[in-house]
Amino acid sequence: GQQLNQSPQSMFIQEGEDVSMNCTSSSIFNTWLWYKQDPGEGPVLLIALYKAGELTSNGRLTAQFGITRKDSFLNISASIPSDVGIYFCAGRRPGGSEKLVFGKGTKLTVNP
Amino acid sequence: SAVISQKPSRDICQRGTSLTIQCQVDSQVTMMFWYRQQPGQSLTLIATANQGSEATYESGFVIDKFPISRPNLTFSTLTVSNMSPEDSSIYLCSVGDQPQHFGDGTRLSIL
């Protein structure tokens, strides 16, 4: 099935640095979600976006729903070691279905 | 958000056998979904578990291989049938209309 184009695939950063990752699609979505998955656990919802142009923050995390409805980004400011994990974007297409399409994930490593 | 419990959390099975995974939610939910996450990969939707009717399967997944039950609004099961090493994955249930929340998954290894 269709997957979202998520980049970068992996990132290695120093503690304190800011991080940015994004997802793009050739088709429009009416919901964008960002999840984080730690080893041995299921994905945990970080931010949900429901309107084009919406900019939402959750602590040090900020995400935006692209104005074209075909993309979204997630920023993490002042990274800390516990930010390590895999970040997934997910989108829900218009049409009433609740099904989600997932990106391939961004693996984040934070060096203390 | 709802508390989602999956059992078992992990298992090691022999090829050719079947395993049933349970997903229990602490509140009634309309939508329940089952996903597969192959090693190092993203999540792929297997099916939507419909309460009181047959599950809706995605392309590439069939009922004979992944039978699903949804007897009520708080519980669902996924069976992985006639397992082979290629079925070694994490199987996750999720719940919710908007947004979806996930259980911790079942880590399945087939020898």
PDB file of C-alpha atoms in Angstrom:
ATOM      1  CA  GLY A   1       0.000   0.000   0.000  1.00  0.00           C
ATOM      2  CA  GLN A   2       0.942   3.632  -0.245  1.00  0.00           C
ATOM      3  CA  GLN A   3       3.414   4.952   2.266  1.00  0.00           C
ATOM      4  CA  LEU A   4       4.382   8.470   3.082  1.00  0.00           C
ATOM      5  CA  ASN A   5       7.843   9.725   2.164  1.00  0.00           C
ATOM      6  CA  GLN A   6       9.527  10.426   5.471  1.00  0.00           C
ATOM      7  CA  SER A   7      12.988  11.954   5.792  1.00  0.00           C
ATOM      8  CA  PRO A   8      15.608  11.754   6.954  1.00  0.00           C
ATOM      9  CA  GLN A   9      15.790   8.019   7.536  1.00  0.00           C
ATOM     10  CA  SER A  10      18.159   8.522  10.472  1.00  0.00           C
ATOM     11  CA  MET A  11      19.793  11.344  12.376  1.00  0.00           C
ATOM     12  CA  PHE A  12      22.771  11.486  14.718  1.00  0.00           C
ATOM     13  CA  ILE A  13      22.886  14.682  16.754  1.00  0.00           C
ATOM     14  CA  GLN A  14      24.464  16.154  19.854  1.00  0.00           C
ATOM     15  CA  GLU A  15      22.418  16.815  22.956  1.00  0.00           C
ATOM     16  CA  GLY A  16      21.033  20.340  22.846  1.00  0.00           C
ATOM     17  CA  GLU A  17      20.704  20.507  19.072  1.00  0.00           C
ATOM     18  CA  ASP A  18      17.424  21.079  17.278  1.00  0.00           C
ATOM     19  CA  VAL A  19      15.969  18.410  15.006  1.00  0.00           C
ATOM     20  CA  SER A  20      13.672  18.598  12.024  1.00  0.00           C
ATOM     21  CA  MET A  21      12.008  15.792  10.089  1.00  0.00           C
ATOM     22  CA  ASN A  22       9.248  15.778   7.506  1.00  0.00           C
ATOM     23  CA  CYS A  23       6.764  13.721   5.562  1.00  0.00           C
ATOM     24  CA  THR A  24       5.462  14.293   2.077  1.00  0.00           C
ATOM     25  CA  SER A  25       2.872  12.674  -0.125  1.00  0.00           C
ATOM     26  CA  SER A  26       1.626  12.959  -3.679  1.00  0.00           C
ATOM     27  CA  SER A  27      -1.966  12.991  -2.431  1.00  0.00           C
ATOM     28  CA  ILE A  28      -3.728  15.098   0.174  1.00  0.00           C
ATOM     29  CA  PHE A  29      -4.468  14.101   3.736  1.00  0.00           C
ATOM     30  CA  ASN A  30      -6.936  15.598   6.181  1.00  0.00           C
ATOM     31  CA  THR A  31      -5.124  14.436   9.315  1.00  0.00           C
ATOM     32  CA  TRP A  32      -1.427  14.237  10.115  1.00  0.00           C
ATOM     33  CA  LEU A  33      -0.144  12.447  13.199  1.00  0.00           C
ATOM     34  CA  TRP A  34       3.319  12.121  14.676  1.00  0.00           C
ATOM     35  CA  TYR A  35       4.249   9.113  16.843  1.00  0.00           C
ATOM     36  CA  LYS A  36       7.367   8.063  18.722  1.00  0.00           C
ATOM     37  CA  GLN A  37       8.292   4.432  19.253  1.00  0.00           C
ATOM     38  CA  ASP A  38      10.777   3.303  21.878  1.00  0.00           C
ATOM     39  CA  PRO A  39      12.299  -0.193  21.773  1.00  0.00           C
ATOM     40  CA  GLY A  40       9.897  -2.829  23.032  1.00  0.00           C
ATOM     41  CA  GLU A  41       6.915  -0.510  23.036  1.00  0.00           C
ATOM     42  CA  GLY A  42       4.108   0.544  20.756  1.00  0.00           C
ATOM     43  CA  PRO A  43       4.001   3.953  19.052  1.00  0.00           C
ATOM     44  CA  VAL A  44       2.993   6.799  21.334  1.00  0.00           C
ATOM     45  CA  LEU A  45       1.112   9.759  19.900  1.00  0.00           C
ATOM     46  CA  LEU A  46       3.044  13.036  20.113  1.00  0.00           C
ATOM     47  CA  ILE A  47       0.999  15.503  18.086  1.00  0.00           C
ATOM     48  CA  ALA A  48      -2.202  15.378  16.023  1.00  0.00           C
ATOM     49  CA  LEU A  49      -2.963  17.921  13.281  1.00  0.00           C
ATOM     50  CA  TYR A  50      -6.392  18.329  11.699  1.00  0.00           C
ATOM     51  CA  LYS A  51      -6.354  21.526   9.641  1.00  0.00           C
ATOM     52  CA  ALA A  52      -4.166  22.761   6.803  1.00  0.00           C
ATOM     53  CA  GLY A  53      -1.699  25.320   8.112  1.00  0.00           C
ATOM     54  CA  GLU A  54      -2.171  24.227  11.722  1.00  0.00           C
ATOM     55  CA  LEU A  55       0.911  24.633  13.907  1.00  0.00           C
ATOM     56  CA  THR A  56       0.821  22.746  17.199  1.00  0.00           C
ATOM     57  CA  SER A  57       3.324  22.438  20.030  1.00  0.00           C
ATOM     58  CA  ASN A  58       3.762  19.832  22.734  1.00  0.00           C
ATOM     59  CA  GLY A  59       6.584  20.925  25.013  1.00  0.00           C
ATOM     60  CA  ARG A  60       9.775  20.984  22.968  1.00  0.00           C
ATOM     61  CA  LEU A  61       7.982  19.464  19.970  1.00  0.00           C
ATOM     62  CA  THR A  62       6.325  21.493  17.236  1.00  0.00           C
ATOM     63  CA  ALA A  63       4.534  20.110  14.207  1.00  0.00           C
ATOM     64  CA  GLN A  64       2.799  21.716  11.258  1.00  0.00           C
ATOM     65  CA  PHE A  65       0.152  20.562   8.791  1.00  0.00           C
ATOM     66  CA  GLY A  66       1.336  21.783   5.399  1.00  0.00           C
ATOM     67  CA  ILE A  67      -0.847  24.292   3.597  1.00  0.00           C
ATOM     68  CA  THR A  68      -1.045  22.043   0.522  1.00  0.00           C
ATOM     69  CA  ARG A  69      -2.243  19.166   2.779  1.00  0.00           C
ATOM     70  CA  LYS A  70       0.483  17.001   1.248  1.00  0.00           C
ATOM     71  CA  ASP A  71       3.161  17.411   3.874  1.00  0.00           C
ATOM     72  CA  SER A  72       3.949  17.851   7.543  1.00  0.00           C
ATOM     73  CA  PHE A  73       7.040  18.482   9.611  1.00  0.00           C
ATOM     74  CA  LEU A  74       8.089  17.813  13.184  1.00  0.00           C
ATOM     75  CA  ASN A  75      10.680  19.883  15.022  1.00  0.00           C
ATOM     76  CA  ILE A  76      12.316  18.981  18.314  1.00  0.00           C
ATOM     77  CA  SER A  77      14.148  21.777  20.071  1.00  0.00           C
ATOM     78  CA  ALA A  78      17.040  21.415  22.509  1.00  0.00           C
ATOM     79  CA  SER A  79      17.231  17.627  22.179  1.00  0.00           C
ATOM     80  CA  ILE A  80      17.898  15.458  25.227  1.00  0.00           C
ATOM     81  CA  PRO A  81      19.004  11.811  25.465  1.00  0.00           C
ATOM     82  CA  SER A  82      15.465  10.537  26.082  1.00  0.00           C
ATOM     83  CA  ASP A  83      14.445  11.858  22.653  1.00  0.00           C
ATOM     84  CA  VAL A  84      16.177   8.790  21.208  1.00  0.00           C
ATOM     85  CA  GLY A  85      13.749   6.576  19.313  1.00  0.00           C
ATOM     86  CA  ILE A  86      11.970   6.146  16.022  1.00  0.00           C
ATOM     87  CA  TYR A  87       9.563   8.857  14.933  1.00  0.00           C
ATOM     88  CA  PHE A  88       6.743   8.000  12.539  1.00  0.00           C
ATOM     89  CA  CYS A  89       4.425  10.274  10.653  1.00  0.00           C
ATOM     90  CA  ALA A  90       0.984   8.997   9.745  1.00  0.00           C
ATOM     91  CA  GLY A  91      -1.772  10.449   7.628  1.00  0.00           C
ATOM     92  CA  ARG A  92      -5.476   9.891   7.164  1.00  0.00           C
ATOM     93  CA  ARG A  93      -6.916  10.398   3.714  1.00  0.00           C
ATOM     94  CA  PRO A  94     -10.157  12.240   2.974  1.00  0.00           C
ATOM     95  CA  GLY A  95     -13.224  10.109   2.388  1.00  0.00           C
ATOM     96  CA  GLY A  96     -14.310   9.078   5.820  1.00  0.00           C
ATOM     97  CA  SER A  97     -11.990   6.132   6.363  1.00  0.00           C
ATOM     98  CA  GLU A  98     -10.211   6.030   9.703  1.00  0.00           C
ATOM     99  CA  LYS A  99      -7.297   4.063   8.245  1.00  0.00           C
ATOM    100  CA  LEU A 100      -3.808   5.491   8.625  1.00  0.00           C
ATOM    101  CA  VAL A 101      -0.876   5.439   6.213  1.00  0.00           C
ATOM    102  CA  PHE A 102       2.536   5.480   7.870  1.00  0.00           C
ATOM    103  CA  GLY A 103       5.917   6.864   6.901  1.00  0.00           C
ATOM    104  CA  LYS A 104       8.971   4.628   7.135  1.00  0.00           C
ATOM    105  CA  GLY A 105      10.237   6.359  10.244  1.00  0.00           C
ATOM    106  CA  THR A 106      13.159   8.547  11.324  1.00  0.00           C
ATOM    107  CA  LYS A 107      15.592   6.951  13.750  1.00  0.00           C
ATOM    108  CA  LEU A 108      16.990   9.585  16.089  1.00  0.00           C
ATOM    109  CA  THR A 109      20.210   9.110  18.045  1.00  0.00           C
ATOM    110  CA  VAL A 110      21.232  11.777  20.565  1.00  0.00           C
ATOM    111  CA  ASN A 111      24.806  11.816  21.793  1.00  0.00           C
ATOM    112  CA  PRO A 112      25.206  13.184  25.333  1.00  0.00           C
TER     113      PRO A 112
ATOM    114  CA  SER B   1      -6.747   8.172  26.137  1.00  0.00           C
ATOM    115  CA  ALA B   2      -7.831   4.538  26.409  1.00  0.00           C
ATOM    116  CA  VAL B   3      -5.586   1.986  28.099  1.00  0.00           C
ATOM    117  CA  ILE B   4      -4.823  -0.834  25.672  1.00  0.00           C
ATOM    118  CA  SER B   5      -3.549  -4.218  26.846  1.00  0.00           C
ATOM    119  CA  GLN B   6      -2.164  -6.803  24.477  1.00  0.00           C
ATOM    120  CA  LYS B   7      -1.440 -10.427  25.330  1.00  0.00           C
ATOM    121  CA  PRO B   8       0.954 -12.105  24.994  1.00  0.00           C
ATOM    122  CA  SER B   9       3.667  -9.452  24.940  1.00  0.00           C
ATOM    123  CA  ARG B  10       5.975 -11.873  23.152  1.00  0.00           C
ATOM    124  CA  ASP B  11       6.103 -15.485  22.060  1.00  0.00           C
ATOM    125  CA  ILE B  12       8.335 -17.930  20.245  1.00  0.00           C
ATOM    126  CA  CYS B  13       6.419 -20.416  18.146  1.00  0.00           C
ATOM    127  CA  GLN B  14       7.083 -23.396  15.936  1.00  0.00           C
ATOM    128  CA  ARG B  15       6.368 -23.125  12.251  1.00  0.00           C
ATOM    129  CA  GLY B  16       3.015 -24.507  11.210  1.00  0.00           C
ATOM    130  CA  THR B  17       1.340 -23.575  14.479  1.00  0.00           C
ATOM    131  CA  SER B  18      -1.134 -20.760  15.148  1.00  0.00           C
ATOM    132  CA  LEU B  19      -1.177 -18.063  17.818  1.00  0.00           C
ATOM    133  CA  THR B  20      -4.045 -15.874  18.966  1.00  0.00           C
ATOM    134  CA  ILE B  21      -3.250 -12.363  20.171  1.00  0.00           C
ATOM    135  CA  GLN B  22      -5.695 -10.528  22.409  1.00  0.00           C
ATOM    136  CA  CYS B  23      -6.357  -6.789  22.597  1.00  0.00           C
ATOM    137  CA  GLN B  24      -8.360  -5.434  25.540  1.00  0.00           C
ATOM    138  CA  VAL B  25      -9.383  -1.788  25.946  1.00  0.00           C
ATOM    139  CA  ASP B  26     -10.547  -0.200  29.180  1.00  0.00           C
ATOM    140  CA  SER B  27     -13.384   1.681  27.481  1.00  0.00           C
ATOM    141  CA  GLN B  28     -15.738   1.118  24.587  1.00  0.00           C
ATOM    142  CA  VAL B  29     -14.281   2.148  21.243  1.00  0.00           C
ATOM    143  CA  THR B  30     -15.809   2.143  17.805  1.00  0.00           C
ATOM    144  CA  MET B  31     -12.697   1.543  15.776  1.00  0.00           C
ATOM    145  CA  MET B  32     -10.073  -1.149  16.356  1.00  0.00           C
ATOM    146  CA  PHE B  33      -7.265  -1.971  13.966  1.00  0.00           C
ATOM    147  CA  TRP B  34      -4.526  -4.588  13.662  1.00  0.00           C
ATOM    148  CA  TYR B  35      -1.087  -3.729  12.276  1.00  0.00           C
ATOM    149  CA  ARG B  36       2.063  -5.653  11.470  1.00  0.00           C
ATOM    150  CA  GLN B  37       5.534  -4.198  11.955  1.00  0.00           C
ATOM    151  CA  GLN B  38       8.234  -6.333  10.390  1.00  0.00           C
ATOM    152  CA  PRO B  39      11.759  -6.055  11.850  1.00  0.00           C
ATOM    153  CA  GLY B  40      13.148  -2.569  11.307  1.00  0.00           C
ATOM    154  CA  GLN B  41      10.138  -1.533   9.268  1.00  0.00           C
ATOM    155  CA  SER B  42       7.144   0.749   9.539  1.00  0.00           C
ATOM    156  CA  LEU B  43       3.589  -0.212  10.400  1.00  0.00           C
ATOM    157  CA  THR B  44       1.337  -1.874   7.840  1.00  0.00           C
ATOM    158  CA  LEU B  45      -2.399  -2.157   8.400  1.00  0.00           C
ATOM    159  CA  ILE B  46      -3.659  -5.746   8.349  1.00  0.00           C
ATOM    160  CA  ALA B  47      -7.360  -5.150   8.885  1.00  0.00           C
ATOM    161  CA  THR B  48     -10.072  -3.137  10.580  1.00  0.00           C
ATOM    162  CA  ALA B  49     -11.826  -5.162  13.272  1.00  0.00           C
ATOM    163  CA  ASN B  50     -15.550  -4.505  12.972  1.00  0.00           C
ATOM    164  CA  GLN B  51     -17.798  -5.187  15.934  1.00  0.00           C
ATOM    165  CA  GLY B  52     -20.412  -7.800  15.097  1.00  0.00           C
ATOM    166  CA  SER B  53     -19.303  -8.364  11.522  1.00  0.00           C
ATOM    167  CA  GLU B  54     -16.397  -9.680   9.501  1.00  0.00           C
ATOM    168  CA  ALA B  55     -13.145  -7.730   9.573  1.00  0.00           C
ATOM    169  CA  THR B  56     -12.134  -5.594   6.593  1.00  0.00           C
ATOM    170  CA  TYR B  57      -8.776  -6.743   5.268  1.00  0.00           C
ATOM    171  CA  GLU B  58      -6.170  -4.711   3.418  1.00  0.00           C
ATOM    172  CA  SER B  59      -4.599  -5.794   0.174  1.00  0.00           C
ATOM    173  CA  GLY B  60      -2.174  -8.627   0.773  1.00  0.00           C
ATOM    174  CA  PHE B  61      -3.857  -9.923   3.923  1.00  0.00           C
ATOM    175  CA  VAL B  62      -6.521 -12.644   3.964  1.00  0.00           C
ATOM    176  CA  ILE B  63      -8.933 -13.975   6.529  1.00  0.00           C
ATOM    177  CA  ASP B  64      -7.631 -17.538   6.341  1.00  0.00           C
ATOM    178  CA  LYS B  65      -4.170 -16.402   7.417  1.00  0.00           C
ATOM    179  CA  PHE B  66      -5.218 -13.671   9.877  1.00  0.00           C
ATOM    180  CA  PRO B  67      -8.675 -14.432  11.276  1.00  0.00           C
ATOM    181  CA  ILE B  68      -9.976 -11.638  13.499  1.00  0.00           C
ATOM    182  CA  SER B  69     -12.742 -11.559  16.064  1.00  0.00           C
ATOM    183  CA  ARG B  70     -14.440  -8.503  17.575  1.00  0.00           C
ATOM    184  CA  PRO B  71     -17.167  -9.756  19.898  1.00  0.00           C
ATOM    185  CA  ASN B  72     -17.751  -6.408  21.626  1.00  0.00           C
ATOM    186  CA  LEU B  73     -16.574  -2.799  21.774  1.00  0.00           C
ATOM    187  CA  THR B  74     -13.674  -3.458  24.173  1.00  0.00           C
ATOM    188  CA  PHE B  75     -12.035  -6.637  22.860  1.00  0.00           C
ATOM    189  CA  SER B  76     -10.555  -8.122  19.705  1.00  0.00           C
ATOM    190  CA  THR B  77      -8.321 -11.028  18.767  1.00  0.00           C
ATOM    191  CA  LEU B  78      -5.970 -11.602  15.864  1.00  0.00           C
ATOM    192  CA  THR B  79      -4.854 -15.128  15.011  1.00  0.00           C
ATOM    193  CA  VAL B  80      -1.704 -15.717  12.992  1.00  0.00           C
ATOM    194  CA  SER B  81      -2.314 -19.078  11.333  1.00  0.00           C
ATOM    195  CA  ASN B  82       0.049 -21.721  10.003  1.00  0.00           C
ATOM    196  CA  MET B  83       3.037 -19.594  10.928  1.00  0.00           C
ATOM    197  CA  SER B  84       6.286 -19.445   8.985  1.00  0.00           C
ATOM    198  CA  PRO B  85       9.504 -17.537   9.765  1.00  0.00           C
ATOM    199  CA  GLU B  86       8.272 -14.727   7.501  1.00  0.00           C
ATOM    200  CA  ASP B  87       5.526 -14.043  10.047  1.00  0.00           C
ATOM    201  CA  SER B  88       8.094 -13.006  12.649  1.00  0.00           C
ATOM    202  CA  SER B  89       6.996  -9.458  13.421  1.00  0.00           C
ATOM    203  CA  ILE B  90       5.477  -7.171  15.987  1.00  0.00           C
ATOM    204  CA  TYR B  91       1.687  -7.257  15.850  1.00  0.00           C
ATOM    205  CA  LEU B  92      -0.039  -4.155  17.191  1.00  0.00           C
ATOM    206  CA  CYS B  93      -3.615  -3.269  17.870  1.00  0.00           C
ATOM    207  CA  SER B  94      -4.796   0.304  17.829  1.00  0.00           C
ATOM    208  CA  VAL B  95      -8.017   1.954  18.881  1.00  0.00           C
ATOM    209  CA  GLY B  96      -9.790   5.215  18.427  1.00  0.00           C
ATOM    210  CA  ASP B  97     -11.507   7.308  15.856  1.00  0.00           C
ATOM    211  CA  GLN B  98      -9.261  10.369  15.960  1.00  0.00           C
ATOM    212  CA  PRO B  99      -6.508   9.934  16.786  1.00  0.00           C
ATOM    213  CA  GLN B 100      -5.445   6.290  17.012  1.00  0.00           C
ATOM    214  CA  HIS B 101      -3.609   4.985  20.045  1.00  0.00           C
ATOM    215  CA  PHE B 102      -1.558   1.799  20.125  1.00  0.00           C
ATOM    216  CA  GLY B 103      -0.955  -1.087  22.463  1.00  0.00           C
ATOM    217  CA  ASP B 104       2.601  -2.178  23.214  1.00  0.00           C
ATOM    218  CA  GLY B 105       2.441  -4.958  20.669  1.00  0.00           C
ATOM    219  CA  THR B 106       3.120  -8.681  20.555  1.00  0.00           C
ATOM    220  CA  ARG B 107       6.624  -9.677  19.507  1.00  0.00           C
ATOM    221  CA  LEU B 108       6.357 -12.922  17.611  1.00  0.00           C
ATOM    222  CA  SER B 109       9.275 -15.097  16.551  1.00  0.00           C
ATOM    223  CA  ILE B 110       8.786 -18.246  14.520  1.00  0.00           C
ATOM    224  CA  LEU B 111      11.447 -20.922  14.502  1.00  0.00           C
TER     225      LEU B 111
END
